[in-house]
Amino acid sequence: MNWEGWLLTFGQIVLVLGFSPFLVGLIKKVKAHLQCRQGASMFQPYADLTKLFRKEVVYSETASWIFTVTPYILFSSTLAASLLIPTIFTPLPLNFAGNIVALVYLLALGTFFLILAGMDAGSAFGGMGSSREALIASLTEPALLLSLFAVAMTSGSANLSTIVYKTALLQDIVLDPPPHLMALVALWMVTAAETGRVPVDNPATHLELTMIHEAMILEYSGRYLALVEWAAGMKLMIFLSLVANLFAPWGIATNVSPGALGMGLVVYLGKIMGLAVIIAFLESMLAKLRLFRVTEFLGVAFILSVLAVVFFYILRVE
Amino acid sequence: MSLLSYFLVVTEHEKADVRFAGMFYLIMAHLGTAFILITFLIFYQTAGSFSFEDFRMQGHALPEGMKSLVFWAALIGFGAKAGIVPLYVWLPYAHPAAPSHVSALMSGVMIKTAIYGLFRVYWDFLPANIHENLPWWFGFTILVVGTVSALLGVMYALMEHDLKSLLAFHSVENIGIILMGLGAGMLFHSYGMDSLAVLGVIASLYHTLNHATFKALLFMGAGSLLYATHTRNMEEYGGLLKLMPWTGLFFLIGAVSISGLPPTNGFVSEWLVFQSLFLSFKEPSIFVELMLPIAAALLAFTGALALACFAKAFAISFLAQPRSNHARHAREVPLTMRAGMGMLAIMCVVLGLTPMVVIPLLDDVTFPLLDTTIRWKVLELGGWALAPVSREFASLSTPLLFLLLSGLIGLALILCWVIGGKLRARSYITWGCGLKANSRMEYTATGFVQPIKRVFSSLYQPTVKLEANLLEESRYFAKQRKFDFYIEPIFLKYLYNPVVEFFSTLAERFRMIQSGSLSLYLGYIFLTLILLLLFVI
Amino acid sequence: MSNLQITIGSQLVNLCSVLLLLTCFGIIAQRRLLACVDLFAIQSMFLAVMAALVAYLTDIHHIYVAAVLTIVIKVIILPRILKQVVRRLDVKRELALYVNIPTGLLICGALVILAFFITQPIVHLGFLLTRDSLAIALAIILIGFFIMVSRVKAITQVIGFLVMENGLFLGATAAAYGMPLIVELGIFFDVLVAGLIVGIYANQIQDTFSSVDTSHLKNLKE
């Protein structure tokens, strides 16, 4: 990998790390305005993270080394997954490291350790969060994989950078609304589930009836909590990038020139900020579903992703 | 093989359930052997001898109908030994009943010999030469059987709270995954697409190797837990990571591998199976063409459920507080046991990080069978990445992922140090809503899987019995509560029991022949003698 | 009509058909009756848009009339009647189902695949503008029928019937560029009258049995 590749990779790390707290703050701000109040500043999450890093860590004496290791593993696996997704430039330097399956399983690595950490403190909250997360993860993974696969089939490759590259240049792909549309709806539903947003999970609540992700990280404090929260923000950015760049990647830079990169940056930020605003609207309009209705919700996502693939095969025959 | 392993299984023959397990195992093994014998006898008819060489020479001369018969006989025979659905029923009895190192051997190696048998029959003996195509439905059936086994195996595994039964059901699941790769390979081969077929077969073989490694590791871990706590019930474990750190670490590596998470070996072989299922190809029957992505969807589903299952297994056994006195007094197992587990754990990681070394080795196996090699495709980028079909289609580099993960962990540490300064940490008891947090407040294994049980209740058909002995003074407080939870064993109830009933009734009828009367027996001999005199002379 | 227009046009018609199919799935996955009625209204709106599109691309003007009628009757009048019935009878949710929702979704997925298989030979023969939509139309008819079979409350069964009719209209537009205007007018009036009768019928059931649970009709057997 030449120095350009290193620079682009480093740039993407900085972008993902730097922008994800802002995204979270943006969603909170929009929700606040929809609730007719001012709300905290959009840059508040940065202040929160800094404060958390500086605070003392209190850990449970029941917990083991899994508890201390998990935030680091979660942080690094989420960041590694984000390096596989094109944000402002495609094809990425590291794209040969993995494809769709690698992406899904890197995120699963983080989920696995988070489930373990939730059980580690021996509290009922953590156990409950882990149990619910296990159920939801088992339903979102196939839907996520298949909906990404449906899009992959239209461009004949399972490498994310290649898919985005081909779609952006409109070369060599099968242009067909039905599989794309169904895959988009399925992916959007999976986004709501994986990032812990309404209607699957409420990110602002701490009541045991209603929390899933928050329950697993309840025992964390200090820098561990900072890393976990940052990882959650990065996961949100990952999913929004997937939706934005797999389905509408136009504007992304395909060559390494300052102009193209600059425009790619502006277009990308605009797209994901728009999607974040849509999420904020949906969070304010919808109510959180009961846990066993969430399974029906994810069942719809799974069926839609299966049908997207089926449509691709059937329509391609003609 | 069946006989010797039977003796190993009934090592602890003082216990009634061990004897039952051994007997069940022996019967199923006999069934499998019967069908394997049928297969070999059919080959013997055309080949004239029992040597594999002759089978290979003459195997293709069988007429179409006989080939189908050989296919089914081999599938049932070897399948019963491997543990496919619906012939897996002996696995959850035999593997837990055997001592743990025997279980490791059985699950890790023995059921793979059945896979070896299947490979031999389907790839070596049946086709005339490398380029003859078997009917497409051979591969399709294997794919379907594999998918169903994988799905049902993991779903039943989730509900088990005996660690060894859980692992036994997981063997069913992994055999299913191996068969999925094999079936996809056979399917591609029957359409003449050998470069894709090789991918399926290599994925299948790689997963066989990986499964042997991590399943043996996990069984040894379970054995260590049994040795330390003297109980097999997961609900009595807990907090063992602090008391048995090495066992915990090795079990964790095994759990991460079997869930297929990067950068371990389980991930590489599942990735390869996914790649072989993702490849689309144009062929007439859209029905078959649709099966591949549906199989991929179900594989993703089983992968996710396996993750949930092993999160439960590890978390309940090793984390939080001990749930019983057995667990409180557990101590680390001796060095020899740890060494065994450690070697396998290192193998798991090594197999995961070096697919570019393993795949050429496996390629040497498939090259004579298929006359195609993907050895060169594996050495993309100077050996760093795998690109089994083409660089553009998909590629994977586990060493790079590993380096990336380690590097980013380093980045996280740097960020912590830069922004937060030195780590100040304090330990305190877990918040238990004002009560002292004890092990009764923790989640149990039953509770952990309860949502999943509810969602899939149409498959499990659970029955729950709740009894309470209330105090005389007040109806609201109970002296004792009893909770029984029971899952319907579908195959045992609807497939095996009727068959067993039928044979029992038949045997009852035949019992009439034996009446115990001496004159009757002499009469039988007399009658036979007269018949012989009449018809032979 | 240029070739490009046909391609873009047929893509747009495909898009509308898929949106129709998605609303069908939405109705299956829903338990709240008001939401089902709303989804039906949205579905009819997409249908009208699609009809207008087909009319524009093929220059057959009477389809415009059908599109306008769809909007007036199926987007405005019928949902109003149904919502009034729902509010008056105070049945907001469908709590008990014969088939639970995930199984229902799986069956609907299978029905879509089935519809595609059945229309495959026909689809190859056709060179019409909207041949993919025929398969989706059949799928919507089957799904509408399934809604009628698997639901308990009378209101949802009526919605299932109306979904079937939507599917029929889609199929007619896809295969034959709309039926003769007289036939379409007749069908629209039938649907409107059916809606009105259901309004009265449901009230009657409610008054007699104090519930609109159609499973209670089984009591008539003995």
mmCIF file of N, CA and C in Angstrom, chain A residues 146-228:
data_model
loop_
_atom_site.group_PDB
_atom_site.id
_atom_site.type_symbol
_atom_site.label_atom_id
_atom_site.label_comp_id
_atom_site.label_asym_id
_atom_site.label_seq_id
_atom_site.Cartn_x
_atom_site.Cartn_y
_atom_site.Cartn_z
ATOM 1 N N LEU A 146 -28.394 -10.571 3.900
ATOM 2 C CA LEU A 146 -29.113 -10.758 2.645
ATOM 3 C C LEU A 146 -29.410 -9.464 1.935
ATOM 4 N N SER A 147 -29.734 -8.392 2.687
ATOM 5 C CA SER A 147 -30.060 -7.163 1.973
ATOM 6 C C SER A 147 -28.803 -6.604 1.317
ATOM 7 N N LEU A 148 -27.640 -6.724 1.997
ATOM 8 C CA LEU A 148 -26.403 -6.291 1.359
ATOM 9 C C LEU A 148 -26.078 -7.166 0.160
ATOM 10 N N PHE A 149 -26.377 -8.450 0.298
ATOM 11 C CA PHE A 149 -26.115 -9.375 -0.788
ATOM 12 C C PHE A 149 -26.977 -9.053 -2.001
ATOM 13 N N ALA A 150 -28.250 -8.671 -1.761
ATOM 14 C CA ALA A 150 -29.123 -8.329 -2.891
ATOM 15 C C ALA A 150 -28.514 -7.184 -3.690
ATOM 16 N N VAL A 151 -28.002 -6.179 -2.986
ATOM 17 C CA VAL A 151 -27.366 -5.062 -3.690
ATOM 18 C C VAL A 151 -26.100 -5.530 -4.374
ATOM 19 N N ALA A 152 -25.361 -6.443 -3.705
ATOM 20 C CA ALA A 152 -24.113 -6.924 -4.280
ATOM 21 C C ALA A 152 -24.360 -7.637 -5.597
ATOM 22 N N MET A 153 -25.452 -8.387 -5.654
ATOM 23 C CA MET A 153 -25.715 -9.148 -6.869
ATOM 24 C C MET A 153 -25.971 -8.244 -8.061
ATOM 25 N N THR A 154 -26.518 -7.054 -7.796
ATOM 26 C CA THR A 154 -26.782 -6.204 -8.953
ATOM 27 C C THR A 154 -25.508 -5.649 -9.551
ATOM 28 N N SER A 155 -24.425 -5.664 -8.795
ATOM 29 C CA SER A 155 -23.185 -5.190 -9.401
ATOM 30 C C SER A 155 -22.157 -6.287 -9.519
ATOM 31 N N GLY A 156 -22.558 -7.510 -9.226
ATOM 32 C CA GLY A 156 -21.706 -8.656 -9.507
ATOM 33 C C GLY A 156 -20.503 -8.790 -8.618
ATOM 34 N N SER A 157 -20.507 -8.132 -7.488
ATOM 35 C CA SER A 157 -19.342 -8.280 -6.612
ATOM 36 C C SER A 157 -19.780 -8.157 -5.178
ATOM 37 N N ALA A 158 -19.073 -8.817 -4.288
ATOM 38 C CA ALA A 158 -19.449 -8.727 -2.882
ATOM 39 C C ALA A 158 -18.541 -7.785 -2.116
ATOM 40 N N ASN A 159 -17.627 -7.134 -2.805
ATOM 41 C CA ASN A 159 -16.732 -6.205 -2.159
ATOM 42 C C ASN A 159 -17.397 -4.843 -2.116
ATOM 43 N N LEU A 160 -17.506 -4.271 -0.918
ATOM 44 C CA LEU A 160 -18.271 -3.026 -0.784
ATOM 45 C C LEU A 160 -17.733 -1.915 -1.660
ATOM 46 N N SER A 161 -16.420 -1.784 -1.721
ATOM 47 C CA SER A 161 -15.856 -0.697 -2.531
ATOM 48 C C SER A 161 -16.216 -0.870 -3.989
ATOM 49 N N THR A 162 -16.168 -2.117 -4.460
ATOM 50 C CA THR A 162 -16.484 -2.348 -5.869
ATOM 51 C C THR A 162 -17.934 -2.029 -6.160
ATOM 52 N N ILE A 163 -18.830 -2.403 -5.226
ATOM 53 C CA ILE A 163 -20.250 -2.127 -5.450
ATOM 54 C C ILE A 163 -20.455 -0.629 -5.585
ATOM 55 N N VAL A 164 -19.877 0.127 -4.658
ATOM 56 C CA VAL A 164 -20.081 1.568 -4.677
ATOM 57 C C VAL A 164 -19.453 2.175 -5.926
ATOM 58 N N TYR A 165 -18.274 1.695 -6.273
ATOM 59 C CA TYR A 165 -17.574 2.219 -7.440
ATOM 60 C C TYR A 165 -18.407 2.032 -8.694
ATOM 61 N N LYS A 166 -18.918 0.793 -8.858
ATOM 62 C CA LYS A 166 -19.673 0.517 -10.072
ATOM 63 C C LYS A 166 -20.987 1.273 -10.103
ATOM 64 N N THR A 167 -21.659 1.355 -8.949
ATOM 65 C CA THR A 167 -22.939 2.059 -8.946
ATOM 66 C C THR A 167 -22.728 3.535 -9.208
ATOM 67 N N ALA A 168 -21.637 4.086 -8.643
ATOM 68 C CA ALA A 168 -21.411 5.519 -8.826
ATOM 69 C C ALA A 168 -21.151 5.843 -10.289
ATOM 70 N N LEU A 169 -20.432 4.962 -10.959
ATOM 71 C CA LEU A 169 -20.125 5.235 -12.349
ATOM 72 C C LEU A 169 -21.148 4.629 -13.282
ATOM 73 N N LEU A 170 -22.158 3.969 -12.707
ATOM 74 C CA LEU A 170 -23.241 3.364 -13.485
ATOM 75 C C LEU A 170 -22.714 2.442 -14.565
ATOM 76 N N GLN A 171 -21.623 1.755 -14.239
ATOM 77 C CA GLN A 171 -21.088 0.852 -15.242
ATOM 78 C C GLN A 171 -21.322 -0.598 -14.822
ATOM 79 N N ASP A 172 -21.794 -1.380 -15.755
ATOM 80 C CA ASP A 172 -21.777 -2.819 -15.561
ATOM 81 C C ASP A 172 -22.745 -3.299 -14.489
ATOM 82 N N ILE A 173 -23.798 -2.557 -14.233
ATOM 83 C CA ILE A 173 -24.699 -3.039 -13.189
ATOM 84 C C ILE A 173 -26.090 -3.258 -13.755
ATOM 85 N N VAL A 174 -26.854 -4.032 -13.010
ATOM 86 C CA VAL A 174 -28.230 -4.308 -13.392
ATOM 87 C C VAL A 174 -29.117 -3.278 -12.723
ATOM 88 N N LEU A 175 -29.740 -2.429 -13.515
ATOM 89 C CA LEU A 175 -30.564 -1.365 -12.946
ATOM 90 C C LEU A 175 -31.972 -1.849 -12.774
ATOM 91 N N ASP A 176 -32.361 -2.047 -11.531
ATOM 92 C CA ASP A 176 -33.684 -2.614 -11.358
ATOM 93 C C ASP A 176 -34.277 -2.118 -10.056
ATOM 94 N N PRO A 177 -35.388 -1.399 -10.077
ATOM 95 C CA PRO A 177 -35.912 -0.881 -8.806
ATOM 96 C C PRO A 177 -36.299 -1.949 -7.790
ATOM 97 N N PRO A 178 -37.048 -3.002 -8.181
ATOM 98 C CA PRO A 178 -37.578 -3.844 -7.103
ATOM 99 C C PRO A 178 -36.558 -4.391 -6.119
ATOM 100 N N PRO A 179 -35.473 -5.072 -6.538
ATOM 101 C CA PRO A 179 -34.577 -5.581 -5.499
ATOM 102 C C PRO A 179 -33.981 -4.464 -4.671
ATOM 103 N N HIS A 180 -33.613 -3.350 -5.305
ATOM 104 C CA HIS A 180 -33.021 -2.256 -4.560
ATOM 105 C C HIS A 180 -33.972 -1.697 -3.527
ATOM 106 N N LEU A 181 -35.227 -1.524 -3.933
ATOM 107 C CA LEU A 181 -36.180 -0.910 -3.014
ATOM 108 C C LEU A 181 -36.418 -1.790 -1.806
ATOM 109 N N MET A 182 -36.608 -3.090 -2.068
ATOM 110 C CA MET A 182 -36.861 -3.979 -0.939
ATOM 111 C C MET A 182 -35.637 -4.077 -0.055
ATOM 112 N N ALA A 183 -34.454 -4.117 -0.695
ATOM 113 C CA ALA A 183 -33.238 -4.190 0.116
ATOM 114 C C ALA A 183 -33.086 -2.916 0.940
ATOM 115 N N LEU A 184 -33.472 -1.770 0.361
ATOM 116 C CA LEU A 184 -33.351 -0.514 1.102
ATOM 117 C C LEU A 184 -34.251 -0.518 2.326
ATOM 118 N N VAL A 185 -35.519 -0.929 2.133
ATOM 119 C CA VAL A 185 -36.431 -0.960 3.278
ATOM 120 C C VAL A 185 -35.919 -1.923 4.338
ATOM 121 N N ALA A 186 -35.455 -3.107 3.900
ATOM 122 C CA ALA A 186 -34.941 -4.088 4.863
ATOM 123 C C ALA A 186 -33.742 -3.513 5.609
ATOM 124 N N LEU A 187 -32.827 -2.854 4.871
ATOM 125 C CA LEU A 187 -31.632 -2.312 5.507
ATOM 126 C C LEU A 187 -31.993 -1.201 6.489
ATOM 127 N N TRP A 188 -32.975 -0.403 6.143
ATOM 128 C CA TRP A 188 -33.383 0.668 7.051
ATOM 129 C C TRP A 188 -33.926 0.097 8.359
ATOM 130 N N MET A 189 -34.719 -0.977 8.236
ATOM 131 C CA MET A 189 -35.264 -1.594 9.442
ATOM 132 C C MET A 189 -34.143 -2.205 10.290
ATOM 133 N N VAL A 190 -33.163 -2.808 9.616
ATOM 134 C CA VAL A 190 -32.047 -3.381 10.362
ATOM 135 C C VAL A 190 -31.243 -2.281 11.035
ATOM 136 N N THR A 191 -31.115 -1.125 10.362
ATOM 137 C CA THR A 191 -30.408 0.003 10.969
ATOM 138 C C THR A 191 -31.054 0.391 12.284
ATOM 139 N N ALA A 192 -32.397 0.509 12.254
ATOM 140 C CA ALA A 192 -33.086 0.873 13.487
ATOM 141 C C ALA A 192 -32.790 -0.134 14.589
ATOM 142 N N ALA A 193 -32.708 -1.421 14.230
ATOM 143 C CA ALA A 193 -32.481 -2.443 15.250
ATOM 144 C C ALA A 193 -31.036 -2.435 15.733
ATOM 145 N N GLU A 194 -30.084 -2.378 14.820
ATOM 146 C CA GLU A 194 -28.680 -2.519 15.223
ATOM 147 C C GLU A 194 -28.175 -1.289 15.957
ATOM 148 N N THR A 195 -28.687 -0.081 15.621
ATOM 149 C CA THR A 195 -28.181 1.099 16.293
ATOM 150 C C THR A 195 -28.996 1.422 17.524
ATOM 151 N N GLY A 196 -29.976 0.609 17.835
ATOM 152 C CA GLY A 196 -30.724 0.805 19.066
ATOM 153 C C GLY A 196 -31.595 2.044 19.044
ATOM 154 N N ARG A 197 -32.296 2.259 17.945
ATOM 155 C CA ARG A 197 -33.182 3.427 17.860
ATOM 156 C C ARG A 197 -34.621 2.972 17.962
ATOM 157 N N VAL A 198 -35.520 3.918 18.304
ATOM 158 C CA VAL A 198 -36.939 3.631 18.210
ATOM 159 C C VAL A 198 -37.216 3.244 16.758
ATOM 160 N N PRO A 199 -38.027 2.280 16.410
ATOM 161 C CA PRO A 199 -38.932 1.534 17.261
ATOM 162 C C PRO A 199 -38.396 0.263 17.887
ATOM 163 N N VAL A 200 -37.094 0.036 17.891
ATOM 164 C CA VAL A 200 -36.633 -1.219 18.479
ATOM 165 C C VAL A 200 -36.174 -1.008 19.921
ATOM 166 N N ASP A 201 -35.454 0.073 20.153
ATOM 167 C CA ASP A 201 -34.862 0.266 21.468
ATOM 168 C C ASP A 201 -34.784 1.765 21.663
ATOM 169 N N ASN A 202 -35.005 2.239 22.840
ATOM 170 C CA ASN A 202 -34.955 3.674 23.068
ATOM 171 C C ASN A 202 -33.591 4.052 23.642
ATOM 172 N N PRO A 203 -32.809 4.873 22.936
ATOM 173 C CA PRO A 203 -31.458 5.152 23.430
ATOM 174 C C PRO A 203 -31.430 6.117 24.603
ATOM 175 N N ALA A 204 -32.579 6.692 24.936
ATOM 176 C CA ALA A 204 -32.568 7.699 25.985
ATOM 177 C C ALA A 204 -33.141 7.202 27.289
ATOM 178 N N THR A 205 -33.533 5.939 27.356
ATOM 179 C CA THR A 205 -34.231 5.478 28.529
ATOM 180 C C THR A 205 -33.333 4.663 29.436
ATOM 181 N N HIS A 206 -33.665 4.643 30.730
ATOM 182 C CA HIS A 206 -32.962 3.729 31.624
ATOM 183 C C HIS A 206 -33.930 2.932 32.467
ATOM 184 N N LEU A 207 -35.093 2.687 31.925
ATOM 185 C CA LEU A 207 -36.047 1.824 32.617
ATOM 186 C C LEU A 207 -35.885 0.407 32.111
ATOM 187 N N GLU A 208 -35.902 -0.554 33.013
ATOM 188 C CA GLU A 208 -35.572 -1.899 32.556
ATOM 189 C C GLU A 208 -36.589 -2.481 31.615
ATOM 190 N N LEU A 209 -37.803 -1.953 31.633
ATOM 191 C CA LEU A 209 -38.780 -2.492 30.698
ATOM 192 C C LEU A 209 -38.391 -2.203 29.270
ATOM 193 N N THR A 210 -37.681 -1.111 29.073
ATOM 194 C CA THR A 210 -37.535 -0.627 27.707
ATOM 195 C C THR A 210 -36.122 -0.621 27.186
ATOM 196 N N MET A 211 -35.128 -1.056 27.942
ATOM 197 C CA MET A 211 -33.796 -0.905 27.383
ATOM 198 C C MET A 211 -33.161 -2.218 26.977
ATOM 199 N N ILE A 212 -32.364 -2.137 25.910
ATOM 200 C CA ILE A 212 -31.618 -3.301 25.463
ATOM 201 C C ILE A 212 -30.132 -2.951 25.470
ATOM 202 N N HIS A 213 -29.735 -2.009 24.629
ATOM 203 C CA HIS A 213 -28.319 -1.657 24.564
ATOM 204 C C HIS A 213 -27.889 -0.982 25.847
ATOM 205 N N GLU A 214 -28.725 -0.095 26.348
ATOM 206 C CA GLU A 214 -28.357 0.624 27.564
ATOM 207 C C GLU A 214 -28.214 -0.317 28.744
ATOM 208 N N ALA A 215 -28.992 -1.422 28.727
ATOM 209 C CA ALA A 215 -28.911 -2.364 29.851
ATOM 210 C C ALA A 215 -27.561 -3.060 29.869
ATOM 211 N N MET A 216 -27.042 -3.389 28.696
ATOM 212 C CA MET A 216 -25.769 -4.111 28.679
ATOM 213 C C MET A 216 -24.634 -3.220 29.144
ATOM 214 N N ILE A 217 -24.721 -1.905 28.874
ATOM 215 C CA ILE A 217 -23.592 -1.047 29.233
ATOM 216 C C ILE A 217 -23.831 -0.300 30.534
ATOM 217 N N LEU A 218 -24.846 -0.741 31.287
ATOM 218 C CA LEU A 218 -25.222 -0.010 32.495
ATOM 219 C C LEU A 218 -24.084 0.081 33.490
ATOM 220 N N GLU A 219 -23.252 -0.961 33.598
ATOM 221 C CA GLU A 219 -22.220 -0.992 34.626
ATOM 222 C C GLU A 219 -20.977 -0.208 34.242
ATOM 223 N N TYR A 220 -20.895 0.269 33.000
ATOM 224 C CA TYR A 220 -19.667 0.932 32.570
ATOM 225 C C TYR A 220 -19.623 2.378 33.022
ATOM 226 N N SER A 221 -18.406 2.861 33.285
ATOM 227 C CA SER A 221 -18.239 4.256 33.703
ATOM 228 C C SER A 221 -16.882 4.710 33.217
ATOM 229 N N GLY A 222 -16.662 6.010 33.263
ATOM 230 C CA GLY A 222 -15.337 6.528 32.932
ATOM 231 C C GLY A 222 -14.959 6.270 31.483
ATOM 232 N N ARG A 223 -13.690 5.985 31.250
ATOM 233 C CA ARG A 223 -13.201 5.844 29.888
ATOM 234 C C ARG A 223 -13.820 4.644 29.174
ATOM 235 N N TYR A 224 -14.205 3.611 29.933
ATOM 236 C CA TYR A 224 -14.832 2.457 29.289
ATOM 237 C C TYR A 224 -16.155 2.872 28.679
ATOM 238 N N LEU A 225 -16.922 3.636 29.451
ATOM 239 C CA LEU A 225 -18.200 4.094 28.925
ATOM 240 C C LEU A 225 -17.983 5.000 27.736
ATOM 241 N N ALA A 226 -16.930 5.833 27.806
ATOM 242 C CA ALA A 226 -16.634 6.721 26.676
ATOM 243 C C ALA A 226 -16.382 5.907 25.419
ATOM 244 N N LEU A 227 -15.565 4.836 25.540
ATOM 245 C CA LEU A 227 -15.261 4.015 24.370
ATOM 246 C C LEU A 227 -16.521 3.345 23.837
ATOM 247 N N VAL A 228 -17.372 2.848 24.757
ATOM 248 C CA VAL A 228 -18.581 2.148 24.313
ATOM 249 C C VAL A 228 -19.534 3.111 23.618
#
